[in-house]
Amino acid sequence: QVQLVESGGGLVQAGGSLRLACAASRSIFSINAMGWYHQTPGKQRELVAAITSGGRTDYADSVKGRFTISVDNAKNTVYLQMNSLKPEDTAVYYCWVRVIRGPNDNDYWGQGTQVTVSS
């Protein structure tokens, strides 16, 4: 089991910045991938950014060049730095981790944090 605690959401004006943080209850070294998804009402949860244990990153096209994902191994925390925010970035952001054990992929989710970008 992995517990995830998110922080850093809020209200910001367009063009502003926010940094989301997600602290995991176990060492990141035991986690295969971490990332952030977002979801708006009536839509499916979508990947925003992810990073693997090997350091490979992946971003949604809509956030490339604006968002940066990073990890602090000492704090077991993954961050999402969001710059040049747009109203369309408004969503609930969920932290996600994947732990692979043999043939099984085990996914864990944070409780979600609201990000609202005003125009």
PDB file of C-alpha atoms in Angstrom:
ATOM      1  CA  GLN A   1       0.000   0.000   0.000  1.00  0.00           C
ATOM      2  CA  VAL A   2       1.048   3.558  -0.713  1.00  0.00           C
ATOM      3  CA  GLN A   3      -0.617   6.595   0.830  1.00  0.00           C
ATOM      4  CA  LEU A   4      -0.315   9.856  -1.064  1.00  0.00           C
ATOM      5  CA  VAL A   5      -0.837  13.320   0.376  1.00  0.00           C
ATOM      6  CA  GLU A   6      -1.175  16.201  -2.044  1.00  0.00           C
ATOM      7  CA  SER A   7      -0.770  19.907  -1.481  1.00  0.00           C
ATOM      8  CA  GLY A   8      -0.351  23.126  -3.398  1.00  0.00           C
ATOM      9  CA  GLY A   9      -3.577  23.603  -5.302  1.00  0.00           C
ATOM     10  CA  GLY A  10      -5.509  26.856  -5.280  1.00  0.00           C
ATOM     11  CA  LEU A  11      -6.714  29.827  -7.248  1.00  0.00           C
ATOM     12  CA  VAL A  12      -4.390  31.721  -9.551  1.00  0.00           C
ATOM     13  CA  GLN A  13      -4.755  34.211 -12.372  1.00  0.00           C
ATOM     14  CA  ALA A  14      -3.960  33.265 -15.935  1.00  0.00           C
ATOM     15  CA  GLY A  15      -0.236  33.494 -16.552  1.00  0.00           C
ATOM     16  CA  GLY A  16       0.566  32.666 -12.965  1.00  0.00           C
ATOM     17  CA  SER A  17       2.280  29.670 -11.416  1.00  0.00           C
ATOM     18  CA  LEU A  18       1.541  26.956  -8.886  1.00  0.00           C
ATOM     19  CA  ARG A  19       3.537  24.035  -7.564  1.00  0.00           C
ATOM     20  CA  LEU A  20       1.808  20.847  -6.564  1.00  0.00           C
ATOM     21  CA  ALA A  21       3.457  18.407  -4.199  1.00  0.00           C
ATOM     22  CA  CYS A  22       2.644  14.777  -3.468  1.00  0.00           C
ATOM     23  CA  ALA A  23       4.288  13.002  -0.563  1.00  0.00           C
ATOM     24  CA  ALA A  24       4.348   9.209  -0.638  1.00  0.00           C
ATOM     25  CA  SER A  25       4.248   7.027   2.450  1.00  0.00           C
ATOM     26  CA  ARG A  26       7.060   4.799   1.223  1.00  0.00           C
ATOM     27  CA  SER A  27      10.413   5.248  -0.434  1.00  0.00           C
ATOM     28  CA  ILE A  28      10.261   6.434  -4.014  1.00  0.00           C
ATOM     29  CA  PHE A  29      12.930   3.864  -4.779  1.00  0.00           C
ATOM     30  CA  SER A  30      10.249   1.186  -4.444  1.00  0.00           C
ATOM     31  CA  ILE A  31       7.946   2.993  -6.893  1.00  0.00           C
ATOM     32  CA  ASN A  32       8.178   2.405 -10.634  1.00  0.00           C
ATOM     33  CA  ALA A  33       6.448   5.545 -11.846  1.00  0.00           C
ATOM     34  CA  MET A  34       4.813   8.664 -10.452  1.00  0.00           C
ATOM     35  CA  GLY A  35       2.800  11.386 -12.012  1.00  0.00           C
ATOM     36  CA  TRP A  36      -0.154  13.701 -12.144  1.00  0.00           C
ATOM     37  CA  TYR A  37      -3.525  13.390 -13.799  1.00  0.00           C
ATOM     38  CA  HIS A  38      -6.278  15.951 -14.003  1.00  0.00           C
ATOM     39  CA  GLN A  39     -10.021  15.677 -14.336  1.00  0.00           C
ATOM     40  CA  THR A  40     -12.825  18.095 -15.127  1.00  0.00           C
ATOM     41  CA  PRO A  41     -16.557  17.427 -14.623  1.00  0.00           C
ATOM     42  CA  GLY A  42     -17.946  14.988 -17.151  1.00  0.00           C
ATOM     43  CA  LYS A  43     -14.564  14.011 -18.516  1.00  0.00           C
ATOM     44  CA  GLN A  44     -12.187  11.151 -17.932  1.00  0.00           C
ATOM     45  CA  ARG A  45      -9.063  11.551 -15.887  1.00  0.00           C
ATOM     46  CA  GLU A  46      -6.163  12.470 -18.177  1.00  0.00           C
ATOM     47  CA  LEU A  47      -2.420  12.199 -17.789  1.00  0.00           C
ATOM     48  CA  VAL A  48      -0.674  15.528 -17.304  1.00  0.00           C
ATOM     49  CA  ALA A  49       2.876  14.422 -16.555  1.00  0.00           C
ATOM     50  CA  ALA A  50       4.703  11.321 -15.395  1.00  0.00           C
ATOM     51  CA  ILE A  51       8.199  10.276 -14.440  1.00  0.00           C
ATOM     52  CA  THR A  52       9.622   6.787 -14.204  1.00  0.00           C
ATOM     53  CA  SER A  53      12.116   5.432 -11.704  1.00  0.00           C
ATOM     54  CA  GLY A  54      14.696   5.757 -14.459  1.00  0.00           C
ATOM     55  CA  GLY A  55      13.996   9.453 -14.818  1.00  0.00           C
ATOM     56  CA  ARG A  56      12.112   9.356 -18.100  1.00  0.00           C
ATOM     57  CA  THR A  57       9.393  11.998 -18.286  1.00  0.00           C
ATOM     58  CA  ASP A  58       6.226  12.228 -20.312  1.00  0.00           C
ATOM     59  CA  TYR A  59       3.926  15.230 -20.719  1.00  0.00           C
ATOM     60  CA  ALA A  60       0.558  15.896 -22.250  1.00  0.00           C
ATOM     61  CA  ASP A  61       0.948  18.017 -25.376  1.00  0.00           C
ATOM     62  CA  SER A  62      -1.122  20.766 -23.797  1.00  0.00           C
ATOM     63  CA  VAL A  63       1.387  21.334 -20.993  1.00  0.00           C
ATOM     64  CA  LYS A  64       4.733  20.797 -22.714  1.00  0.00           C
ATOM     65  CA  GLY A  65       7.016  23.737 -22.129  1.00  0.00           C
ATOM     66  CA  ARG A  66       4.865  25.025 -19.258  1.00  0.00           C
ATOM     67  CA  PHE A  67       4.812  22.235 -16.661  1.00  0.00           C
ATOM     68  CA  THR A  68       7.738  20.366 -15.147  1.00  0.00           C
ATOM     69  CA  ILE A  69       7.607  17.173 -13.101  1.00  0.00           C
ATOM     70  CA  SER A  70      10.361  16.365 -10.647  1.00  0.00           C
ATOM     71  CA  VAL A  71      11.053  14.173  -7.633  1.00  0.00           C
ATOM     72  CA  ASP A  72      12.849  14.630  -4.344  1.00  0.00           C
ATOM     73  CA  ASN A  73      13.983  11.166  -3.322  1.00  0.00           C
ATOM     74  CA  ALA A  74      14.949  12.244   0.171  1.00  0.00           C
ATOM     75  CA  LYS A  75      11.419  13.527   0.822  1.00  0.00           C
ATOM     76  CA  ASN A  76       9.601  10.782  -1.149  1.00  0.00           C
ATOM     77  CA  THR A  77       7.834  13.596  -2.936  1.00  0.00           C
ATOM     78  CA  VAL A  78       6.904  14.315  -6.529  1.00  0.00           C
ATOM     79  CA  TYR A  79       6.285  17.863  -7.684  1.00  0.00           C
ATOM     80  CA  LEU A  80       4.485  19.470 -10.571  1.00  0.00           C
ATOM     81  CA  GLN A  81       5.643  22.989 -11.331  1.00  0.00           C
ATOM     82  CA  MET A  82       2.969  24.701 -13.388  1.00  0.00           C
ATOM     83  CA  ASN A  83       3.873  27.935 -15.136  1.00  0.00           C
ATOM     84  CA  SER A  84       2.018  30.141 -17.603  1.00  0.00           C
ATOM     85  CA  LEU A  85      -1.249  28.716 -16.369  1.00  0.00           C
ATOM     86  CA  LYS A  86      -4.315  28.976 -18.567  1.00  0.00           C
ATOM     87  CA  PRO A  87      -8.016  28.834 -17.659  1.00  0.00           C
ATOM     88  CA  GLU A  88      -8.212  25.489 -19.455  1.00  0.00           C
ATOM     89  CA  ASP A  89      -5.780  24.067 -16.876  1.00  0.00           C
ATOM     90  CA  THR A  90      -8.567  24.356 -14.313  1.00  0.00           C
ATOM     91  CA  ALA A  91      -9.243  20.877 -12.952  1.00  0.00           C
ATOM     92  CA  VAL A  92      -8.820  18.578 -10.007  1.00  0.00           C
ATOM     93  CA  TYR A  93      -5.267  17.266 -10.062  1.00  0.00           C
ATOM     94  CA  TYR A  94      -4.555  13.763  -8.774  1.00  0.00           C
ATOM     95  CA  CYS A  95      -1.218  12.326  -7.795  1.00  0.00           C
ATOM     96  CA  TRP A  96      -0.596   8.805  -9.099  1.00  0.00           C
ATOM     97  CA  VAL A  97       2.004   6.152  -8.457  1.00  0.00           C
ATOM     98  CA  ARG A  98       2.526   2.712  -9.927  1.00  0.00           C
ATOM     99  CA  VAL A  99       4.226  -0.129  -8.131  1.00  0.00           C
ATOM    100  CA  ILE A 100       4.999  -3.157 -10.269  1.00  0.00           C
ATOM    101  CA  ARG A 101       5.234  -6.499  -8.498  1.00  0.00           C
ATOM    102  CA  GLY A 102       5.728  -9.446 -10.805  1.00  0.00           C
ATOM    103  CA  PRO A 103       2.911  -9.460 -13.383  1.00  0.00           C
ATOM    104  CA  ASN A 104       0.815  -6.938 -11.447  1.00  0.00           C
ATOM    105  CA  ASP A 105       0.631  -3.176 -11.854  1.00  0.00           C
ATOM    106  CA  ASN A 106      -0.653  -1.587  -8.657  1.00  0.00           C
ATOM    107  CA  ASP A 107      -1.881   1.966  -9.035  1.00  0.00           C
ATOM    108  CA  TYR A 108      -2.470   4.334  -6.144  1.00  0.00           C
ATOM    109  CA  TRP A 109      -4.114   7.749  -6.140  1.00  0.00           C
ATOM    110  CA  GLY A 110      -4.086  10.855  -4.014  1.00  0.00           C
ATOM    111  CA  GLN A 111      -7.240  12.541  -2.844  1.00  0.00           C
ATOM    112  CA  GLY A 112      -7.057  15.286  -5.461  1.00  0.00           C
ATOM    113  CA  THR A 113      -6.375  18.987  -5.225  1.00  0.00           C
ATOM    114  CA  GLN A 114      -8.314  21.705  -7.007  1.00  0.00           C
ATOM    115  CA  VAL A 115      -6.510  24.067  -9.351  1.00  0.00           C
ATOM    116  CA  THR A 116      -8.530  27.019 -10.602  1.00  0.00           C
ATOM    117  CA  VAL A 117      -7.120  29.466 -13.134  1.00  0.00           C
ATOM    118  CA  SER A 118      -9.090  32.669 -13.604  1.00  0.00           C
ATOM    119  CA  SER A 119      -9.019  34.647 -16.825  1.00  0.00           C
TER     120      SER A 119
END
